[in-house]
CSV table of C-alpha atoms and ligand atoms in Angstrom, one decimal:
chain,number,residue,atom,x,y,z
A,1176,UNK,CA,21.3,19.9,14.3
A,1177,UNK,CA,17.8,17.5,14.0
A,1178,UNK,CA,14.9,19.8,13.0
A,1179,UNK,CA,14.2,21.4,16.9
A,1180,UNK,CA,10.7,22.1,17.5
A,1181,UNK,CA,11.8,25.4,16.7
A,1182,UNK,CA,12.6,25.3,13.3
A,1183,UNK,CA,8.7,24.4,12.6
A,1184,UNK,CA,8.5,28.4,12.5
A,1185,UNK,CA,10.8,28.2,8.9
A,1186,UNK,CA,10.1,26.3,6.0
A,1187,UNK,CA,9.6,22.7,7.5
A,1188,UNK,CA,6.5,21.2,6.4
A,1189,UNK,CA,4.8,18.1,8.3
A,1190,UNK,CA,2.4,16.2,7.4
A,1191,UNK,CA,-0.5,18.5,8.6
A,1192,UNK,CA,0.6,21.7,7.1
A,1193,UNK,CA,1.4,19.4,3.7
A,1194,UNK,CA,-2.5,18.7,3.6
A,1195,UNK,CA,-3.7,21.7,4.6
A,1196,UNK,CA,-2.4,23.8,2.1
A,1197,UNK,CA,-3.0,20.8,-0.1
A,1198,UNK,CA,-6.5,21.6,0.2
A,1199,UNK,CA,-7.6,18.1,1.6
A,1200,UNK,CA,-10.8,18.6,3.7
A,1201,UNK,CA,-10.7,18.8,7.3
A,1202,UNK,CA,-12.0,15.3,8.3
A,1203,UNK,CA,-9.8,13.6,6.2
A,1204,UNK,CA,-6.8,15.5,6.7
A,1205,UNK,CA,-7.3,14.5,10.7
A,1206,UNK,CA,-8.0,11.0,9.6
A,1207,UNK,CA,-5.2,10.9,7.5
A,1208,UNK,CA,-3.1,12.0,10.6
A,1209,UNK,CA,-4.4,10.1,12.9
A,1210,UNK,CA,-3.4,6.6,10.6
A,1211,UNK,CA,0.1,8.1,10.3
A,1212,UNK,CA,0.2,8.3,14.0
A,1213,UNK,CA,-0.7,4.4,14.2
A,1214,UNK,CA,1.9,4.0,11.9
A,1215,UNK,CA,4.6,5.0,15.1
A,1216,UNK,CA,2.3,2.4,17.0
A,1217,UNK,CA,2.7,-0.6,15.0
A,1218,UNK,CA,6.8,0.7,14.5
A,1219,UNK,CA,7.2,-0.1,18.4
A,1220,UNK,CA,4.9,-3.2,18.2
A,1221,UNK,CA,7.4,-4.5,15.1
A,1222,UNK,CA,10.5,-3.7,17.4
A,1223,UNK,CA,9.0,-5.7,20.3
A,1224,UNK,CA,8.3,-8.4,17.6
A,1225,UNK,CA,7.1,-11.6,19.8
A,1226,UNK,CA,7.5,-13.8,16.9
A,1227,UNK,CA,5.4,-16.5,18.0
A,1228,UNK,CA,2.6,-17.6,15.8
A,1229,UNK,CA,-0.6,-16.8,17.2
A,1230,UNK,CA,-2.1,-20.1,16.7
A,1231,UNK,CA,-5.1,-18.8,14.6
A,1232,UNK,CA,-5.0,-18.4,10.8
A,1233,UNK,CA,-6.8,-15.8,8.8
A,1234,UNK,CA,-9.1,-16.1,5.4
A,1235,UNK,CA,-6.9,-17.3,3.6
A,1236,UNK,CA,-5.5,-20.1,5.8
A,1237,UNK,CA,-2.1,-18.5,6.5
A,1238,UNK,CA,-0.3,-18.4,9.8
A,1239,UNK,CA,-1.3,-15.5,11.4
A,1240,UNK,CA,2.2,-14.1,14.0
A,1241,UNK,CA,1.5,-12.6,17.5
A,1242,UNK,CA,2.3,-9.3,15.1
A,1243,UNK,CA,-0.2,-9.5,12.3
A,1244,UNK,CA,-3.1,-9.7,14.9
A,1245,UNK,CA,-1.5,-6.9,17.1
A,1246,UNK,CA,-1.3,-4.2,14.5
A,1247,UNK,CA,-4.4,-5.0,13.2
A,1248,UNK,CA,-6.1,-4.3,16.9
A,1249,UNK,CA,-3.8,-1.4,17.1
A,1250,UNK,CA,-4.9,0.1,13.7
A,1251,UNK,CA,-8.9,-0.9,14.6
A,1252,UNK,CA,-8.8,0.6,17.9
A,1253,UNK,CA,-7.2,4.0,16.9
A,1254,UNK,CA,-9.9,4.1,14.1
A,1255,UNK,CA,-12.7,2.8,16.4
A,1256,UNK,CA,-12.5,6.4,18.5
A,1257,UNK,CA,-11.4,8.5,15.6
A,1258,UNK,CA,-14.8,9.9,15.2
A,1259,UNK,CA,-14.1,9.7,11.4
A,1260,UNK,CA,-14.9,5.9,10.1
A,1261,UNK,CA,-18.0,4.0,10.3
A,1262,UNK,CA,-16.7,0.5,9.2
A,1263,UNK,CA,-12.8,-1.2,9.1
A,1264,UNK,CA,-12.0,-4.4,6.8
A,1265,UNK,CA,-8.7,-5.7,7.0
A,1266,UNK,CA,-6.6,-8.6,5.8
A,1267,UNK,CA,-6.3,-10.2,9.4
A,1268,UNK,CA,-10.3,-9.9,9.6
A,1269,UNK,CA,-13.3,-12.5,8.1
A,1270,UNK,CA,-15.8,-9.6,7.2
A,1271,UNK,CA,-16.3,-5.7,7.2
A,1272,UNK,CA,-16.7,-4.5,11.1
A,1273,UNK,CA,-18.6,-1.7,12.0
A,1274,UNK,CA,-16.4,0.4,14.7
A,1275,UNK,CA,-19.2,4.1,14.5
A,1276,UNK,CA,-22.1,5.2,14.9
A,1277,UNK,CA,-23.0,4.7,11.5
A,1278,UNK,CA,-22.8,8.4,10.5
A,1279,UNK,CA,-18.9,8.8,10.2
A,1280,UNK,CA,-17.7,9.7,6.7
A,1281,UNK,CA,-15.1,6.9,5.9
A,1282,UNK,CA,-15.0,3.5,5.2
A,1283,UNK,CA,-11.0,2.1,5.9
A,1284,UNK,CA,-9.1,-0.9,4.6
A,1285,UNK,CA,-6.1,-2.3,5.8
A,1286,UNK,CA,-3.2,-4.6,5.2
A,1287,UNK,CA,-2.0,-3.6,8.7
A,1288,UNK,CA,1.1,-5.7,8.4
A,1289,UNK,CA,1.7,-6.5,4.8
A,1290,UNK,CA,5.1,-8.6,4.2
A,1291,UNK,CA,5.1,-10.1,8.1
A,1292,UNK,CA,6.4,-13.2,7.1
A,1293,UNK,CA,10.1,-11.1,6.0
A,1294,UNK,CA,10.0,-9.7,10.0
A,1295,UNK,CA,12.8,-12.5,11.1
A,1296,UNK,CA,14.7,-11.1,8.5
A,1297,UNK,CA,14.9,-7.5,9.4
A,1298,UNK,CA,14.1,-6.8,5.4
A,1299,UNK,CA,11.3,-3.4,5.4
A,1300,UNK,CA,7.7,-3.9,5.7
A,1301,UNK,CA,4.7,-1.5,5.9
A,1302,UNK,CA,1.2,-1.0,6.3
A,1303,UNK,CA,-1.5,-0.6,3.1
A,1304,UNK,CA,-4.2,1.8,4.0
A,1305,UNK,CA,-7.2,3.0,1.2
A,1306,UNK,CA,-9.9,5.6,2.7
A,1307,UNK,CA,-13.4,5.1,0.9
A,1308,UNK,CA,-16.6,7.2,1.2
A,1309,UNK,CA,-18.7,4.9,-0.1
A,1310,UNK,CA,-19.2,0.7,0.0
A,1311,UNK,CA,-16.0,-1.2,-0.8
A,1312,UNK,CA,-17.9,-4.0,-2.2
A,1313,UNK,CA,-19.2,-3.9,-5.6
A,1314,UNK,CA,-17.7,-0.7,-6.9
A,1315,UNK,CA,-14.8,0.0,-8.5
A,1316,UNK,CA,-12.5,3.6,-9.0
A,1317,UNK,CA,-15.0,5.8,-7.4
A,1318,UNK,CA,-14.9,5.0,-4.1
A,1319,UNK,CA,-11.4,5.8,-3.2
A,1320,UNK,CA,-10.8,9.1,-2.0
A,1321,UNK,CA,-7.4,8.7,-0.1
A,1322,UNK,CA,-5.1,5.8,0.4
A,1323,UNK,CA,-1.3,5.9,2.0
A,1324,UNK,CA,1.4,3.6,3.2
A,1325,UNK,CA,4.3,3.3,5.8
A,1326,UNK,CA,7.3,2.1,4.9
A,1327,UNK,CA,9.4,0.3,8.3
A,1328,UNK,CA,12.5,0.6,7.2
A,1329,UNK,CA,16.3,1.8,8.0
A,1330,UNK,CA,13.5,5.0,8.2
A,1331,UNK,CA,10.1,5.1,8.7
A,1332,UNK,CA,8.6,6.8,5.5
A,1333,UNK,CA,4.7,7.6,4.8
A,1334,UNK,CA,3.6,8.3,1.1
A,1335,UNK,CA,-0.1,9.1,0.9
A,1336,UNK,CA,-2.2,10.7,-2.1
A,1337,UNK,CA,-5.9,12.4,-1.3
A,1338,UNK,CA,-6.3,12.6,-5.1
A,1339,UNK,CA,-3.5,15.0,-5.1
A,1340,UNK,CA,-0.4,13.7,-6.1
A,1341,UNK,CA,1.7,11.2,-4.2
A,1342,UNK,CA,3.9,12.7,-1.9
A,1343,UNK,CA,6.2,11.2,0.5
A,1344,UNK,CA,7.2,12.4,4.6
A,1345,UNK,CA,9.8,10.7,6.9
A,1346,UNK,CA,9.2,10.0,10.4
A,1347,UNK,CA,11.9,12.1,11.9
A,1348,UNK,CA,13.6,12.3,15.9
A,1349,UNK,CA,10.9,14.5,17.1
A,1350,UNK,CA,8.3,12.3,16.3
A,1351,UNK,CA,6.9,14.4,13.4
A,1352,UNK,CA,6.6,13.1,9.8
A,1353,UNK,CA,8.5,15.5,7.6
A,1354,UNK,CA,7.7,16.1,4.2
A,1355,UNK,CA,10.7,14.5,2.1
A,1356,UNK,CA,9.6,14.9,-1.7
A,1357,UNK,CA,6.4,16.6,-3.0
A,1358,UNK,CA,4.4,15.8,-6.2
A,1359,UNK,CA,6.5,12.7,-7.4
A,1360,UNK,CA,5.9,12.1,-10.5
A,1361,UNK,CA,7.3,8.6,-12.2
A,1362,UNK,CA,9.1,8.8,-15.5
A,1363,UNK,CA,7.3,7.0,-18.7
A,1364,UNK,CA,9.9,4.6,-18.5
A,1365,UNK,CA,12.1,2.8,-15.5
A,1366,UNK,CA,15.1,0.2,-15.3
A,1367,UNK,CA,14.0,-2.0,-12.7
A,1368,UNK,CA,11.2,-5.3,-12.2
A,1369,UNK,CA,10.0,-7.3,-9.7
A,1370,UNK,CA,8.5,-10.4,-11.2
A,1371,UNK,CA,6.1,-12.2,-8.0
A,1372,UNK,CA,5.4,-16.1,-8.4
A,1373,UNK,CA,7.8,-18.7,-9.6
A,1374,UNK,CA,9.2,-18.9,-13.2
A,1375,UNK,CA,7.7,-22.5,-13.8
A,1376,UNK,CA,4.2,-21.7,-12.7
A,1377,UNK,CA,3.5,-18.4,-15.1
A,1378,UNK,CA,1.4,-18.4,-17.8
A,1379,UNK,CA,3.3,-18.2,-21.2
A,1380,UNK,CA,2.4,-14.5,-22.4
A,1381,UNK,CA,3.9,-13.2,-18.6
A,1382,UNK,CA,6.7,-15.6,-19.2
A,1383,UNK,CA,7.7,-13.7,-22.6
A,1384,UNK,CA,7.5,-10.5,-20.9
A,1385,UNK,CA,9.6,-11.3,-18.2
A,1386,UNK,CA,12.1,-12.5,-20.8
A,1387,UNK,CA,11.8,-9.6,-23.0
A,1388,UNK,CA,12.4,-7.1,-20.0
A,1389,UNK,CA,15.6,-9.5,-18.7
A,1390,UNK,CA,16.8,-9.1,-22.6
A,1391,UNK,CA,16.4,-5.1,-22.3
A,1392,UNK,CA,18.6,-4.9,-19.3
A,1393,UNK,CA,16.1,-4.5,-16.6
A,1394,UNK,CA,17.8,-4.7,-13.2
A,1395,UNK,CA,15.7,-7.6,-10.6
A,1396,UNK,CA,14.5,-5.7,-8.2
A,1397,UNK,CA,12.3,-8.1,-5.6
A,1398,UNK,CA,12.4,-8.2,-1.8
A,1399,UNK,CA,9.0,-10.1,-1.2
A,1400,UNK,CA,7.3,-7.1,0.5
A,1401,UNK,CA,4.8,-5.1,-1.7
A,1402,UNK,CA,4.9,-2.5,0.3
A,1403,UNK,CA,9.1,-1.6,-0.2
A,1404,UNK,CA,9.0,-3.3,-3.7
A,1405,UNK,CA,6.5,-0.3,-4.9
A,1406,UNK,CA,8.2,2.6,-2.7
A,1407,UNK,CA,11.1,1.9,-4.8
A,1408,UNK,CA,9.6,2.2,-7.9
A,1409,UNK,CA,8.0,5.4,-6.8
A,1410,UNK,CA,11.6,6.6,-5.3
A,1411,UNK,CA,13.3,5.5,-8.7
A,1412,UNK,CA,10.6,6.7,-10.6
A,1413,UNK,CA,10.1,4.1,-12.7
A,1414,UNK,CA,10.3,0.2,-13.4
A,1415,UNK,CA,7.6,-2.7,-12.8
A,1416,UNK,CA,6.0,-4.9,-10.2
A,1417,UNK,CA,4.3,-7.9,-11.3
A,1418,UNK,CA,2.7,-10.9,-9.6
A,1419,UNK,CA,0.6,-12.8,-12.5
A,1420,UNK,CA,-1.6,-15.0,-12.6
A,1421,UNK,CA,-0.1,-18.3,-12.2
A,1422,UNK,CA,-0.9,-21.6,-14.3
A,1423,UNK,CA,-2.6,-23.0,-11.0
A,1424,UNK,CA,-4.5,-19.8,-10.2
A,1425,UNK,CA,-5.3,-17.3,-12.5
A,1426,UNK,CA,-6.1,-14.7,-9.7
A,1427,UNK,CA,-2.7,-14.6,-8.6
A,1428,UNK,CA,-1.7,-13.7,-5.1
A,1429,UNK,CA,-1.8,-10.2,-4.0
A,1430,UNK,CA,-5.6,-8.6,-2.3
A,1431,UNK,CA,-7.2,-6.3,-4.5
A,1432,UNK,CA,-9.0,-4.4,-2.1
A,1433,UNK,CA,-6.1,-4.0,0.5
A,1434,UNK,CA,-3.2,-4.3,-1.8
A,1435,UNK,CA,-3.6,-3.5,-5.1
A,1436,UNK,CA,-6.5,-0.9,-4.8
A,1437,UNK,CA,-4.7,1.4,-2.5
A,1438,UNK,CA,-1.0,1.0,-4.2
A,1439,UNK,CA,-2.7,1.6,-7.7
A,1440,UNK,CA,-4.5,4.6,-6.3
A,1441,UNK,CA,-1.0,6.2,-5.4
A,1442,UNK,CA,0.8,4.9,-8.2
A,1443,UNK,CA,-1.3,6.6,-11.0
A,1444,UNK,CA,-1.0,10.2,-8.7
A,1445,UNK,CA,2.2,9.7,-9.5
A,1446,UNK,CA,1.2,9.5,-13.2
A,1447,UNK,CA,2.1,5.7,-13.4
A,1448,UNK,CA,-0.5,2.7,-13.9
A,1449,UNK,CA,-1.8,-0.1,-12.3
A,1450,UNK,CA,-3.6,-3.2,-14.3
A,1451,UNK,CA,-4.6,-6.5,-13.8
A,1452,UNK,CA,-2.8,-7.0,-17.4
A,1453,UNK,CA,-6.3,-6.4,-19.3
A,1454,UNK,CA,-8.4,-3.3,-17.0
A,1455,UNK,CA,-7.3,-0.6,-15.0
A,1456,UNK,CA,-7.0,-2.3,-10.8
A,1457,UNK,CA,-8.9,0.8,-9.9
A,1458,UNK,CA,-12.1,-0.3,-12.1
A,1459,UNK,CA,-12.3,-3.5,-11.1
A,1460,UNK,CA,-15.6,-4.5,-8.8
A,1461,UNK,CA,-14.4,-6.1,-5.8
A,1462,UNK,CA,-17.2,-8.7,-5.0
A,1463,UNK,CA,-15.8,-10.1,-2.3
A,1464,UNK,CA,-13.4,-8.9,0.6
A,1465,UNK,CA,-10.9,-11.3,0.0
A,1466,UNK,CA,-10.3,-11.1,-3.6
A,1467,UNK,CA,-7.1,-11.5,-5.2
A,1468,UNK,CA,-5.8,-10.4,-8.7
A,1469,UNK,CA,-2.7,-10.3,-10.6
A,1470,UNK,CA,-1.2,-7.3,-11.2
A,1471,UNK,CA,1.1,-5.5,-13.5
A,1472,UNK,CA,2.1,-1.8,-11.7
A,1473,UNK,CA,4.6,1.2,-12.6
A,1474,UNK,CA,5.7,3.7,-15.0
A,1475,UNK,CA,3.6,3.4,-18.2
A,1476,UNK,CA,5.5,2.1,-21.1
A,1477,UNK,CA,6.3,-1.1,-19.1
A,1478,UNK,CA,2.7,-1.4,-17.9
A,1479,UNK,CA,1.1,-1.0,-21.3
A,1480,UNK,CA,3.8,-3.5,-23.1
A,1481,UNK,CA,3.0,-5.8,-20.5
A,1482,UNK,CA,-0.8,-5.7,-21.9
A,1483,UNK,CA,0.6,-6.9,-25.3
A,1484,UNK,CA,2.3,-9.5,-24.1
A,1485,UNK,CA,-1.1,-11.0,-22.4
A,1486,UNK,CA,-3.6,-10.3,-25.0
B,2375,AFP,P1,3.3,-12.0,3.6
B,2375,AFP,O1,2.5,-10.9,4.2
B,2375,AFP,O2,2.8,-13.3,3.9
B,2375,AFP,O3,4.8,-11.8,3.9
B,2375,AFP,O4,3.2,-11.8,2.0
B,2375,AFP,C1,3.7,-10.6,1.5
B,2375,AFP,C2,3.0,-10.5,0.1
B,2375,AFP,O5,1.6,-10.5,0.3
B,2375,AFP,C3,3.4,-9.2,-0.5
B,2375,AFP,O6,3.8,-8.2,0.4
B,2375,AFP,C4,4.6,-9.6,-1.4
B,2375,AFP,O7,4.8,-8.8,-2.6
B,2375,AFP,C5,4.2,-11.0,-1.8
B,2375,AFP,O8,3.3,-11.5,-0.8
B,2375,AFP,C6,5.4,-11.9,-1.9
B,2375,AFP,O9,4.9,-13.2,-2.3
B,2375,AFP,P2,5.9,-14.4,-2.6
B,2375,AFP,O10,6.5,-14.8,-1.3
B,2375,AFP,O11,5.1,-15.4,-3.3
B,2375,AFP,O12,7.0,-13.8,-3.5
């Protein structure tokens, strides 16, 4: 029998009872909820999928779909009357808008639709969220005081971290996001990579480690989303994403501020690391909205080796 209202009186516990006794404060416990909420939003937007391209392109030149620009009204909107967040930047927007009065507490960023191009497909995509109290520009680690993503998959899943371990909830029948494993932690060591960018265009010291990782018996793990390539790791404890920098640009692909920032964020709550192959993701300054980094993130030993191999 599915979990019945009823059973909320046992040992159930959703995503509001999981933060409370968490000890996450008030506002950002409802904030936190009310983005998890969205995430149902932007589930029945994805299965309504118009998959017509919306004619416009965002910052970075790419085809923006009917979808991308629909969750990411959906997303500001909810936030916009949340009472909770003074400004919203997102991947599908030019600049940082202002959606308070100025006096709410948090700052949001977005990847509202992150891996839209894989929606013909029917391959899992998700939504990137990071919660900051201060400016996102400028500043590195110390901003962050949440982040979370959803996973749209064969379930929906939520894994979110308010500095207090990564934990992970499933959206079940009833509408209710269910807490599915507590306080994951990621082993020092994993078994799978996902290796972004093509083989021709890396730079030679990512090359080697690719090679060396392919000679230890790492399994290729890559689906082109960010959002289900990391959930695995998390889920399998262990292993390594990596999208370097590439011969032609050394920044690589993937958003700093609403990728990388918010994944890396979760990934070292679950005691794993996140780097750009020199510094910690987390302490670098983002100077402008749309900058992008490469990225070496997962359990430890692979991440540190992979420092090696660049320096
Ligand atoms: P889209 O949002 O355009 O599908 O890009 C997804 C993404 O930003 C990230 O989710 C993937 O890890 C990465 O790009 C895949 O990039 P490649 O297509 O170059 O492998």
């Amino acid at each position: 029998m599915g979990e019945g209202i009823n059973d909320y009186t046992k040992n159930i516990v959703d995503l509001r009872r999981h933060m409370w006794m968490a000890g996450v404060e008030v506002e950002l416990r409802r904030l936190i909820w009310q983005i998890a909420v969205v995430g149902k939003y932007i589930s029945a937007k994805i299965h309504e999928a118009n998959r017509k391209l919306a004619g416009s392109k965002n910052i970075y030149g790419e085809d923006q779909l009917s979808l991308d620009r629909a969750t990411d009204e959906i997303m500001k909107n909810q936030l916009q009357y949340s009472g909770f967040v003074r400004e919203y930047a997102s991947e599908e927007l030019r600049e940082i808008t202002k959606i308070g009065s100025g006096k709410e507490k948090y700052i949001v960023t977005a990847d509202p639709l992150d891996g839209s191009s894989l929606v013909d497909t029917n391959l899992a995509i998700g939504t990137i969220i990071g919660i900051h109290k201060e400016s996102i520009l400028d500043t590195g680690r110390n901003t962050m005081v949440a982040a979370l993503y959803i996973t749209y998959g064969p379930l929906i899943t939520m894994m979110y971290s308010a500095g207090n371990g990564a934990h992970e909830f499933v959206l079940n029948r009833e509408g209710e996001y269910v807490m599915a494993q507590d306080n994951i932690k990621m082993k020092e060591k994993g078994s799978i990579f996902s290796p972004g960018g093509l083989r021709r265009d890396w730079v030679p010291g990512h090359q080697k480690f690719i090679e060396h990782l392919e000679k230890e018996g790492y399994k290729l793990r890559y689906s082109g989303g960010f959002v289900p390539d990391i959930n695995q790791l998390l889920i399998k404890r262990g292993g390594i994403f990596t999208y370097p920098a590439l011969q032609k640009s050394q920044r690589g692909k993937l958003r700093l501020l609403f990728e990388l920032q918010p994944m890396a964020f979760i990934v070292e709550q679950a005691g794993g690391m996140a780097t750009n192959g020199k510094e910690d993701i987390l302490s670098l300054k983002v100077e402008n909205i749309n900058d992008c980094s490469p990225v070496y993130i997962g359990s430890r030993a692979e991440v540190e080796l992979a420092k090696q191999f660049l320096t």
